[in-house]
mmCIF file of C-alpha atoms in Angstrom:
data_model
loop_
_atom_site.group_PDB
_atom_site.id
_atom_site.type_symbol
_atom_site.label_atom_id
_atom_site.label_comp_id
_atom_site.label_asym_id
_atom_site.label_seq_id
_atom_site.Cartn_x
_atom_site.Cartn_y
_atom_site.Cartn_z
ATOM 1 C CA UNK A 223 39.448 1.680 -128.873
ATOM 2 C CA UNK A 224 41.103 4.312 -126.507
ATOM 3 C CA UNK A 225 39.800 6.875 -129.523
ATOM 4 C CA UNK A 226 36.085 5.526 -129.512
ATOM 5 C CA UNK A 227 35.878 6.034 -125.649
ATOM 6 C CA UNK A 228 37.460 9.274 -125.376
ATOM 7 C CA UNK A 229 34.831 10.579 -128.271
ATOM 8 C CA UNK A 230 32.198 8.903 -126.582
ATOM 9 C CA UNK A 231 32.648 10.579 -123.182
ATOM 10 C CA UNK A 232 33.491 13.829 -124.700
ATOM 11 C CA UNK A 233 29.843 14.065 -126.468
ATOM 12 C CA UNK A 234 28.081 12.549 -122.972
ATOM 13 C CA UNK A 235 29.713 15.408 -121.159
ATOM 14 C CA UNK A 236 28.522 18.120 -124.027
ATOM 15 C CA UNK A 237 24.967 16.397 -124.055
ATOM 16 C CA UNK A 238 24.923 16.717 -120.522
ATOM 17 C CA UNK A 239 25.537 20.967 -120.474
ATOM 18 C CA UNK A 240 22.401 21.078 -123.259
ATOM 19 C CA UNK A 241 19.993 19.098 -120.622
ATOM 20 C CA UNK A 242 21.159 20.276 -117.248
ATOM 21 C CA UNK A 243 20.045 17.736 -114.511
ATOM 22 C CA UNK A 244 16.467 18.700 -112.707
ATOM 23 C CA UNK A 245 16.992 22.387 -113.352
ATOM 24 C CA UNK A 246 13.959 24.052 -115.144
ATOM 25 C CA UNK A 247 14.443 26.773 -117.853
ATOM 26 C CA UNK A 248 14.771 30.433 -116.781
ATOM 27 C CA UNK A 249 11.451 32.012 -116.911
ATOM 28 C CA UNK A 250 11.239 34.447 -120.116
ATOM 29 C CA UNK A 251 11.802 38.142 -119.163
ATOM 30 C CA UNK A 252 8.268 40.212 -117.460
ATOM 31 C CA UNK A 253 6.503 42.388 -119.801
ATOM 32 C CA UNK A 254 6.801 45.433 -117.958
ATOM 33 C CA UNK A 255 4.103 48.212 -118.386
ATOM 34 C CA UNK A 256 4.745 50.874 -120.613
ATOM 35 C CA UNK A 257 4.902 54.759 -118.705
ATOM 36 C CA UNK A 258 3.404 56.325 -122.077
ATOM 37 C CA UNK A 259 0.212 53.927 -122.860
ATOM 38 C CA UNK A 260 -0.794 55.979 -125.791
ATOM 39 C CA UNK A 261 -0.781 55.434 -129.403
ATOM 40 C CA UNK A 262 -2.195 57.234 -132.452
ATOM 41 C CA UNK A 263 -4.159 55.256 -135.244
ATOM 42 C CA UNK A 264 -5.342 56.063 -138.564
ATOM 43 C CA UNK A 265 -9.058 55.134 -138.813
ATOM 44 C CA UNK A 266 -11.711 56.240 -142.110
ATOM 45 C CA UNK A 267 -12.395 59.124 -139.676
ATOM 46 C CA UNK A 268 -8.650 60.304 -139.232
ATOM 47 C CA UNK A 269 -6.088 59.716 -136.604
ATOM 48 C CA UNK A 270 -7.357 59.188 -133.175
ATOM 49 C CA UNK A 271 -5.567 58.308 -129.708
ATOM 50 C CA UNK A 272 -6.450 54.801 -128.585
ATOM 51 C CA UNK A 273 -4.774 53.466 -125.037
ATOM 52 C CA UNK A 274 -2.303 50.160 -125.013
ATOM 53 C CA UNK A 275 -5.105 48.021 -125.950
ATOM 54 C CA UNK A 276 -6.151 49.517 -128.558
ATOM 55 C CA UNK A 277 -9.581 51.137 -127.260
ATOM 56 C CA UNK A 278 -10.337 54.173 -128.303
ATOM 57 C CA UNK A 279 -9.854 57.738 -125.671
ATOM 58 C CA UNK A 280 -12.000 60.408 -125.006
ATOM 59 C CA UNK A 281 -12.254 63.837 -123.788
ATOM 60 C CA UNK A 282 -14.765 65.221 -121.537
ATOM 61 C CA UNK A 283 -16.180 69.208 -122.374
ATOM 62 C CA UNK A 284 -16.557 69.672 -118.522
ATOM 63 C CA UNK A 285 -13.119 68.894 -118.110
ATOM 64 C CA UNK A 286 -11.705 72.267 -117.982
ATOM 65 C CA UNK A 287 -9.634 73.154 -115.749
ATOM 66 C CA UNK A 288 -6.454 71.561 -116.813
ATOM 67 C CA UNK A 289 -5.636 69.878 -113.307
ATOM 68 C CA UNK A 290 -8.316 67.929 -112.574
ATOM 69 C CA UNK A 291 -11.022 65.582 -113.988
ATOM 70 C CA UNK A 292 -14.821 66.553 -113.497
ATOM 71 C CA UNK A 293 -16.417 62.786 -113.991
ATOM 72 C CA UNK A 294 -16.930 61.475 -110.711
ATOM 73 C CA UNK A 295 -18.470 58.300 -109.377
ATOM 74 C CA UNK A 296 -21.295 57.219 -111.336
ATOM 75 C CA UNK A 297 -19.372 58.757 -114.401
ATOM 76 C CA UNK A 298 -15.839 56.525 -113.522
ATOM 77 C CA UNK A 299 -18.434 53.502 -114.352
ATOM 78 C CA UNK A 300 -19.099 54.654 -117.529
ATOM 79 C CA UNK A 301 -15.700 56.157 -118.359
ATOM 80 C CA UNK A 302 -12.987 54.633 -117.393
ATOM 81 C CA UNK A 303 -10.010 57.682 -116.560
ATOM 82 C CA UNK A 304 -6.892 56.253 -118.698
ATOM 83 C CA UNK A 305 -4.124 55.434 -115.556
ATOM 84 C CA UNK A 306 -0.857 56.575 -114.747
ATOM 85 C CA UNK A 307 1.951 54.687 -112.559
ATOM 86 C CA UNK A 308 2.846 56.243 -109.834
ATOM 87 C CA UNK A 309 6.328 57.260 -111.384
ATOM 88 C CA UNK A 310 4.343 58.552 -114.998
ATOM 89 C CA UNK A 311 5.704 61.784 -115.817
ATOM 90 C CA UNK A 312 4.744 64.295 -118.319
ATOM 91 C CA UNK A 313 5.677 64.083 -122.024
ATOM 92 C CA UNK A 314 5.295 66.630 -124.771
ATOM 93 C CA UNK A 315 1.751 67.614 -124.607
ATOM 94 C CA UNK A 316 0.821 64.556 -122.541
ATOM 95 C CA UNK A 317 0.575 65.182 -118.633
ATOM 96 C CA UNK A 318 -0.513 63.482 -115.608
ATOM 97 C CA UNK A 319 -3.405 64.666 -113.123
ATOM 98 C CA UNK A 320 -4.716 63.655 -109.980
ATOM 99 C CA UNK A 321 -7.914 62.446 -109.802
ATOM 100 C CA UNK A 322 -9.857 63.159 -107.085
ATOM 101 C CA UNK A 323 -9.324 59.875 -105.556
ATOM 102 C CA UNK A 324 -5.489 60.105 -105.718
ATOM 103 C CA UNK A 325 -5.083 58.014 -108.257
ATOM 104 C CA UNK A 326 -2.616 59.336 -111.296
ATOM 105 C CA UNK A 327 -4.571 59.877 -114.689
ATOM 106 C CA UNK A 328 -3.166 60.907 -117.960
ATOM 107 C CA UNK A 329 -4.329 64.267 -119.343
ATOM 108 C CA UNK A 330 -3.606 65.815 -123.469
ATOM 109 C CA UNK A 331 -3.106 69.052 -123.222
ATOM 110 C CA UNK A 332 -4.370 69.009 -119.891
ATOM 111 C CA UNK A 333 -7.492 67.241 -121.277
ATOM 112 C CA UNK A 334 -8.068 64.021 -119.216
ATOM 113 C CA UNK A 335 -8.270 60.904 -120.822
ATOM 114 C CA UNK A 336 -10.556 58.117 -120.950
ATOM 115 C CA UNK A 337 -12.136 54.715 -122.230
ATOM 116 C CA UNK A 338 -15.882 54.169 -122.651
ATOM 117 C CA UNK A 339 -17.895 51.363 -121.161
ATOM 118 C CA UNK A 340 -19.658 51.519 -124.904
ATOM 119 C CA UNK A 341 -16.327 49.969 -126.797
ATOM 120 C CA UNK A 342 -16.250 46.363 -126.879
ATOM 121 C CA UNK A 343 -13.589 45.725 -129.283
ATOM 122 C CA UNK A 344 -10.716 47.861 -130.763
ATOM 123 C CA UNK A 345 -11.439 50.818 -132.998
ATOM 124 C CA UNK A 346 -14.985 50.839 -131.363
ATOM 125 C CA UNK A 347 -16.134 54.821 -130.824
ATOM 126 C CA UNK A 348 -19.425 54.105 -129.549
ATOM 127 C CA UNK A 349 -18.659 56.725 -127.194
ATOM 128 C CA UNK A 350 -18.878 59.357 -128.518
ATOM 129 C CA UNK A 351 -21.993 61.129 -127.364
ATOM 130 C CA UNK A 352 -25.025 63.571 -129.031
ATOM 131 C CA UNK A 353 -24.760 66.313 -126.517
ATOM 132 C CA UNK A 354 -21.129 66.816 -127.643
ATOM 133 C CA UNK A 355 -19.841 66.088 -124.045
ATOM 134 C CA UNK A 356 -17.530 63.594 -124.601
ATOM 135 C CA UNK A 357 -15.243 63.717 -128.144
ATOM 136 C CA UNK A 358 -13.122 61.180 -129.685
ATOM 137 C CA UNK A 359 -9.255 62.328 -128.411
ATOM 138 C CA UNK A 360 -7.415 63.274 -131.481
ATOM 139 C CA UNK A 361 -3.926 64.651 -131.661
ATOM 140 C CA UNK A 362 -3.813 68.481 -132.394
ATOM 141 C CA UNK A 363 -2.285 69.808 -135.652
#
């Protein structure tokens, strides 16, 4: 009987660890932002940059002066510049600008980057424009 009761206590007391009393389960780990939010995909039209989520990035043919971005206001609504953290620093041919609102925007070979209003859904390139202003951003050979 002494056996029985000893057994029985032992597996109360290792039931009890598995179900601690009133505590709640750590919270699972935060997704932290990535500093490089770029990615290149293979598409039928060859291998373009799209950002984190998976929306295409553009260049802009005004953008030419390698430090700084050329689409202002109006333009910001319909391109959105592709944003750096505050501690995003340069990588390979990928660097980071200020816009001209202080904010920290990545650049490809000192090409800004950005997302178009026009793309809805992943692998959309709807913005890609007639004039031949603004290009899909593809990574240079």
């Amino acid at each position: 009987m002494l056996r029985v009761a000893v057994i029985a206590a032992a597996l109360l007391l290792s039931v009890g660890e598995a179900f601690p009393h009133g505590e709640e389960p750590a919270p699972p780990p935060k997704k932290e932002t990535p500093l490089f939010p770029v990615k290149v995909v293979q598409t039928r039209k060859g291998q373009i940059f799209v950002d984190a989520n998976g929306m295409t990035l553009y260049t802009f043919d005004r953008d030419t002066s390698g430090h700084s971005s050329t689409c202002e206001g109006k333009c910001t609504e319909r391109w959105k510049p592709l944003a750096a953290s505050n501690d995003a620093e340069a990588k390979g041919d990928f660097t980071v600008i200020i816009h001209s609102d202080g904010s920290k925007m990545w650049a490809y070979r000192y090409r800004p980057l950005y997302t178009s209003q026009s793309d809805h859904a992943p692998g959309d390139i709807n913005g890609f424009d007639g004039a031949n202003l603004w290009h899909v951003a593809r990574p240079a050979f």
